Tab-separated table of C-alpha atoms in Angstrom:
chain	number	residue	atom	x	y	z
A	1	UNK	CA	-83.593	-26.660	59.849
A	2	UNK	CA	-79.855	-27.259	60.122
A	3	UNK	CA	-78.422	-30.570	61.326
A	4	UNK	CA	-75.474	-30.092	63.683
A	5	UNK	CA	-74.532	-33.677	64.614
A	6	UNK	CA	-75.274	-37.246	63.618
A	7	UNK	CA	-74.651	-40.643	65.201
A	8	UNK	CA	-75.951	-44.164	64.828
A	9	UNK	CA	-77.105	-45.740	68.090
A	10	UNK	CA	-76.277	-49.371	68.776
A	11	UNK	CA	-79.759	-50.509	67.774
A	12	UNK	CA	-79.476	-48.830	64.380
A	13	UNK	CA	-81.503	-45.721	65.202
A	14	UNK	CA	-80.105	-42.578	63.581
A	15	UNK	CA	-79.916	-39.672	66.040
A	16	UNK	CA	-79.420	-36.180	64.635
A	17	UNK	CA	-79.324	-32.935	66.555
A	18	UNK	CA	-80.591	-29.872	64.738
A	19	UNK	CA	-81.337	-26.201	65.157
A	20	UNK	CA	-84.438	-24.449	63.903
A	21	UNK	CA	-83.376	-20.831	64.033
A	22	UNK	CA	-82.256	-20.543	67.645
A	23	UNK	CA	-84.236	-23.586	68.822
A	24	UNK	CA	-82.305	-26.838	69.453
A	25	UNK	CA	-83.914	-30.176	68.725
A	26	UNK	CA	-83.259	-33.861	68.147
A	27	UNK	CA	-84.588	-36.221	65.460
A	28	UNK	CA	-84.465	-40.009	65.745
A	29	UNK	CA	-85.268	-42.150	62.694
A	30	UNK	CA	-85.525	-45.927	62.281
A	31	UNK	CA	-83.862	-47.846	59.471
A	32	UNK	CA	-87.174	-48.154	57.645
A	33	UNK	CA	-88.193	-44.983	55.814
A	34	UNK	CA	-90.297	-43.058	55.244
A	35	UNK	CA	-91.724	-43.397	58.753
A	36	UNK	CA	-94.679	-41.882	60.616
A	37	UNK	CA	-93.635	-39.197	63.105
A	38	UNK	CA	-94.286	-38.818	66.824
A	39	UNK	CA	-93.461	-35.484	68.439
A	40	UNK	CA	-91.994	-36.121	71.892
A	41	UNK	CA	-93.146	-33.620	74.493
A	42	UNK	CA	-91.212	-33.229	77.732
A	43	UNK	CA	-91.226	-31.136	80.932
A	44	UNK	CA	-89.465	-27.734	80.905
A	45	UNK	CA	-86.271	-29.082	82.477
A	46	UNK	CA	-84.011	-28.848	79.412
A	47	UNK	CA	-83.204	-31.432	76.760
A	48	UNK	CA	-79.901	-32.397	78.365
A	49	UNK	CA	-81.558	-33.276	81.652
A	50	UNK	CA	-84.436	-35.156	80.037
A	51	UNK	CA	-82.308	-36.818	77.314
A	52	UNK	CA	-82.110	-40.296	78.954
A	53	UNK	CA	-85.890	-40.576	79.061
A	54	UNK	CA	-86.316	-39.055	75.601
A	55	UNK	CA	-83.842	-41.383	73.886
A	56	UNK	CA	-85.425	-44.391	75.610
A	57	UNK	CA	-88.830	-43.329	74.282
A	58	UNK	CA	-87.322	-42.695	70.835
A	59	UNK	CA	-85.724	-46.148	70.692
A	60	UNK	CA	-88.941	-47.803	71.790
A	61	UNK	CA	-90.838	-45.921	69.081
A	62	UNK	CA	-88.206	-46.744	66.430
A	63	UNK	CA	-88.597	-50.432	67.198
A	64	UNK	CA	-92.256	-49.998	66.244
A	65	UNK	CA	-91.315	-48.196	63.020
A	66	UNK	CA	-91.811	-44.574	64.132
A	67	UNK	CA	-89.546	-41.560	63.747
A	68	UNK	CA	-89.542	-39.204	66.734
A	69	UNK	CA	-88.445	-35.626	67.283
A	70	UNK	CA	-88.355	-33.049	70.033
A	71	UNK	CA	-87.399	-29.405	70.516
A	72	UNK	CA	-86.207	-27.365	73.469
A	73	UNK	CA	-88.981	-25.465	75.208
A	74	UNK	CA	-88.838	-21.663	75.617
A	75	UNK	CA	-86.774	-20.612	78.625
A	76	UNK	CA	-85.313	-24.093	79.111
A	77	UNK	CA	-81.910	-25.675	78.537
A	78	UNK	CA	-79.494	-23.344	76.785
A	79	UNK	CA	-82.231	-21.043	75.530
A	80	UNK	CA	-82.386	-17.482	76.979
A	81	UNK	CA	-83.786	-17.267	80.478
A	82	UNK	CA	-87.392	-16.171	80.746
A	83	UNK	CA	-87.813	-13.997	83.880
A	84	UNK	CA	-91.609	-14.375	84.090
A	85	UNK	CA	-91.328	-18.165	83.918
A	86	UNK	CA	-88.538	-18.200	86.510
A	87	UNK	CA	-90.742	-16.177	88.867
A	88	UNK	CA	-93.722	-18.476	88.293
A	89	UNK	CA	-91.580	-21.539	89.027
A	90	UNK	CA	-90.281	-19.905	92.215
A	91	UNK	CA	-93.846	-19.144	93.327
A	92	UNK	CA	-94.823	-22.745	92.588
A	93	UNK	CA	-91.907	-24.130	94.619
A	94	UNK	CA	-92.750	-21.882	97.571
A	95	UNK	CA	-96.394	-22.959	97.575
A	96	UNK	CA	-95.572	-26.661	97.348
A	97	UNK	CA	-92.838	-26.517	99.995
A	98	UNK	CA	-95.263	-24.746	102.332
A	99	UNK	CA	-97.886	-27.404	101.698
A	100	UNK	CA	-100.263	-24.814	100.263
A	101	UNK	CA	-102.728	-25.234	97.428
A	102	UNK	CA	-101.208	-23.990	94.186
A	103	UNK	CA	-103.378	-21.052	93.161
A	104	UNK	CA	-104.963	-20.589	89.749
A	105	UNK	CA	-102.913	-17.404	89.345
A	106	UNK	CA	-99.639	-19.328	89.733
A	107	UNK	CA	-100.783	-22.050	87.329
A	108	UNK	CA	-101.873	-19.480	84.742
A	109	UNK	CA	-98.579	-17.574	85.011
A	110	UNK	CA	-96.585	-20.794	84.706
A	111	UNK	CA	-98.447	-22.522	81.873
A	112	UNK	CA	-100.362	-20.095	79.644
A	113	UNK	CA	-97.357	-18.057	78.379
A	114	UNK	CA	-95.465	-21.324	77.804
A	115	UNK	CA	-98.296	-22.640	75.634
A	116	UNK	CA	-98.462	-19.381	73.657
A	117	UNK	CA	-94.722	-19.474	72.915
A	118	UNK	CA	-94.159	-23.197	72.507
A	119	UNK	CA	-97.014	-24.235	70.218
A	120	UNK	CA	-95.996	-22.060	67.219
A	121	UNK	CA	-92.452	-23.393	67.620
A	122	UNK	CA	-93.693	-26.985	67.530
A	123	UNK	CA	-95.663	-26.130	64.385
A	124	UNK	CA	-92.581	-24.618	62.752
A	125	UNK	CA	-90.613	-27.736	63.666
A	126	UNK	CA	-93.350	-29.869	62.143
A	127	UNK	CA	-93.151	-27.867	58.903
A	128	UNK	CA	-89.419	-28.589	58.685
A	129	UNK	CA	-89.650	-32.234	59.715
A	130	UNK	CA	-92.374	-33.107	57.223
A	131	UNK	CA	-90.222	-31.720	54.416
A	132	UNK	CA	-87.638	-34.475	55.038
A	133	UNK	CA	-87.851	-37.543	52.760
A	134	UNK	CA	-87.420	-39.919	55.715
A	135	UNK	CA	-90.609	-38.605	57.381
A	136	UNK	CA	-93.793	-39.906	55.823
A	137	UNK	CA	-96.560	-38.917	58.212
A	138	UNK	CA	-99.112	-39.168	59.727
A	139	UNK	CA	-98.121	-37.405	62.951
A	140	UNK	CA	-98.758	-38.013	66.640
A	141	UNK	CA	-97.905	-36.056	69.786
A	142	UNK	CA	-96.782	-37.771	72.982
A	143	UNK	CA	-96.206	-36.660	76.584
A	144	UNK	CA	-94.836	-33.421	77.942
A	145	UNK	CA	-96.829	-30.495	79.324
A	146	UNK	CA	-100.424	-31.572	78.782
A	147	UNK	CA	-101.623	-28.031	78.014
A	148	UNK	CA	-99.212	-27.850	75.067
A	149	UNK	CA	-100.650	-31.135	73.813
A	150	UNK	CA	-104.198	-29.788	74.172
A	151	UNK	CA	-103.438	-26.632	72.190
A	152	UNK	CA	-101.625	-28.577	69.463
A	153	UNK	CA	-104.523	-31.018	69.177
A	154	UNK	CA	-106.888	-28.083	68.630
A	155	UNK	CA	-104.879	-25.923	66.209
A	156	UNK	CA	-102.707	-28.423	64.303
A	157	UNK	CA	-104.696	-30.533	61.800
A	158	UNK	CA	-101.630	-32.579	60.859
A	159	UNK	CA	-101.645	-34.274	64.283
A	160	UNK	CA	-103.829	-37.379	64.035
A	161	UNK	CA	-103.596	-38.756	67.588
A	162	UNK	CA	-102.112	-37.786	70.941
A	163	UNK	CA	-100.826	-39.586	74.005
A	164	UNK	CA	-101.070	-37.223	76.965
A	165	UNK	CA	-99.691	-37.474	80.513
A	166	UNK	CA	-102.030	-35.992	83.123
A	167	UNK	CA	-99.088	-35.024	85.291
A	168	UNK	CA	-98.831	-31.252	84.942
A	169	UNK	CA	-100.890	-28.314	86.155
A	170	UNK	CA	-103.700	-27.231	83.822
A	171	UNK	CA	-105.112	-23.684	83.744
A	172	UNK	CA	-108.889	-23.473	83.878
A	173	UNK	CA	-108.902	-21.801	80.448
A	174	UNK	CA	-107.495	-25.004	78.935
A	175	UNK	CA	-110.626	-26.929	79.919
A	176	UNK	CA	-112.584	-24.995	77.290
A	177	UNK	CA	-109.943	-25.843	74.696
A	178	UNK	CA	-110.101	-29.501	75.754
A	179	UNK	CA	-113.744	-29.566	74.669
A	180	UNK	CA	-112.583	-28.700	71.145
A	181	UNK	CA	-110.220	-31.681	70.916
A	182	UNK	CA	-111.597	-34.329	68.550
A	183	UNK	CA	-108.608	-36.566	67.710
A	184	UNK	CA	-108.123	-39.972	69.404
A	185	UNK	CA	-106.507	-39.657	72.848
A	186	UNK	CA	-104.564	-42.009	75.105
A	187	UNK	CA	-104.309	-40.350	78.536
A	188	UNK	CA	-101.995	-41.640	81.257
A	189	UNK	CA	-102.676	-40.810	84.915
A	190	UNK	CA	-100.569	-41.715	87.929
A	191	UNK	CA	-103.167	-42.171	90.648
A	192	UNK	CA	-100.926	-41.033	93.527
A	193	UNK	CA	-99.100	-38.236	91.683
A	194	UNK	CA	-97.918	-35.996	94.512
A	195	UNK	CA	-97.786	-32.874	92.345
A	196	UNK	CA	-101.058	-33.292	90.504
A	197	UNK	CA	-104.703	-32.772	91.435
A	198	UNK	CA	-106.299	-36.122	90.645
A	199	UNK	CA	-109.822	-34.741	90.453
A	200	UNK	CA	-108.720	-31.979	88.105
A	201	UNK	CA	-107.093	-34.611	85.878
A	202	UNK	CA	-110.323	-36.626	85.837
A	203	UNK	CA	-112.355	-33.502	85.086
A	204	UNK	CA	-110.019	-32.669	82.213
A	205	UNK	CA	-110.410	-36.154	80.756
A	206	UNK	CA	-114.170	-35.765	80.992
A	207	UNK	CA	-113.931	-32.421	79.161
A	208	UNK	CA	-112.104	-33.770	76.107
A	209	UNK	CA	-114.414	-33.747	73.099
A	210	UNK	CA	-112.848	-36.774	71.418
A	211	UNK	CA	-115.147	-39.676	70.590
A	212	UNK	CA	-112.233	-42.047	71.149
A	213	UNK	CA	-110.439	-41.351	74.413
A	214	UNK	CA	-108.960	-43.824	76.858
A	215	UNK	CA	-107.766	-43.159	80.402
A	216	UNK	CA	-105.006	-45.433	81.731
A	217	UNK	CA	-104.665	-44.959	85.492
A	218	UNK	CA	-101.888	-46.701	87.409
A	219	UNK	CA	-101.035	-46.690	91.079
A	220	UNK	CA	-97.905	-44.785	92.070
A	221	UNK	CA	-96.361	-41.327	92.113
A	222	UNK	CA	-95.281	-39.003	89.321
A	223	UNK	CA	-92.133	-40.942	88.421
A	224	UNK	CA	-93.633	-44.386	89.015
A	225	UNK	CA	-95.048	-44.955	85.525
A	226	UNK	CA	-94.926	-48.717	84.904
A	227	UNK	CA	-92.896	-49.955	81.958
A	228	UNK	CA	-95.881	-51.642	80.340
A	229	UNK	CA	-97.533	-48.225	79.974
A	230	UNK	CA	-95.138	-47.564	77.103
A	231	UNK	CA	-96.343	-50.729	75.364
A	232	UNK	CA	-99.955	-49.566	75.696
A	233	UNK	CA	-99.046	-46.202	74.151
A	234	UNK	CA	-97.184	-47.925	71.313
A	235	UNK	CA	-100.263	-49.973	70.453
A	236	UNK	CA	-102.365	-46.794	70.478
A	237	UNK	CA	-100.063	-45.034	68.019
A	238	UNK	CA	-99.801	-48.138	65.850
A	239	UNK	CA	-103.589	-48.126	65.469
A	240	UNK	CA	-103.767	-44.495	64.438
A	241	UNK	CA	-100.511	-43.708	62.637
A	242	UNK	CA	-100.017	-46.843	60.534
């Protein structure tokens, strides 16, 4: 891991950009150290585009005493284009614009290769982050593509709890993996999410094998997550990471 920039935000949070090989990322740390770590997932839109939401989440977490970090997803931002992913996204846009049901084939082509590529990168980032003296563990995962969160919860024993957003397409194969998840889960669902199959989201929640799992459903579309939902997530992580 190589840090490439550093600045102190006006609330005292230290923001540092880094590269892990060719993968860009950002680490935010509170004044108190060492701090538990939350990995911030995000949609595959690029870190620059999602930065305002990410830094807001990071500042909120820092106020609760958590460090946070994120990395650029494969094929996103300034990373090399990924032709198969570009084609899958184009097929998805065509189906949604035509008002058609998004087929399982499109979902599989869009999500499964992303999970296969992204999860080992998140694990490599976790290796590097946990070697820093300002990171004390334990570790949580929050938001982003829910299938990435599912896979990480299954294969990464260092992750103690996860906050997942049921707002992305989920391949049928991931339902079997969901049954293997045993860590505490806080799942957020927007009831009127225009791009998400509500019943599939409910079925996925039912499939999770965790003994402690909570579903928070709020009225509104994909971008209408109420502000208090962040407070609920903060309390969840405080219970399990402190």
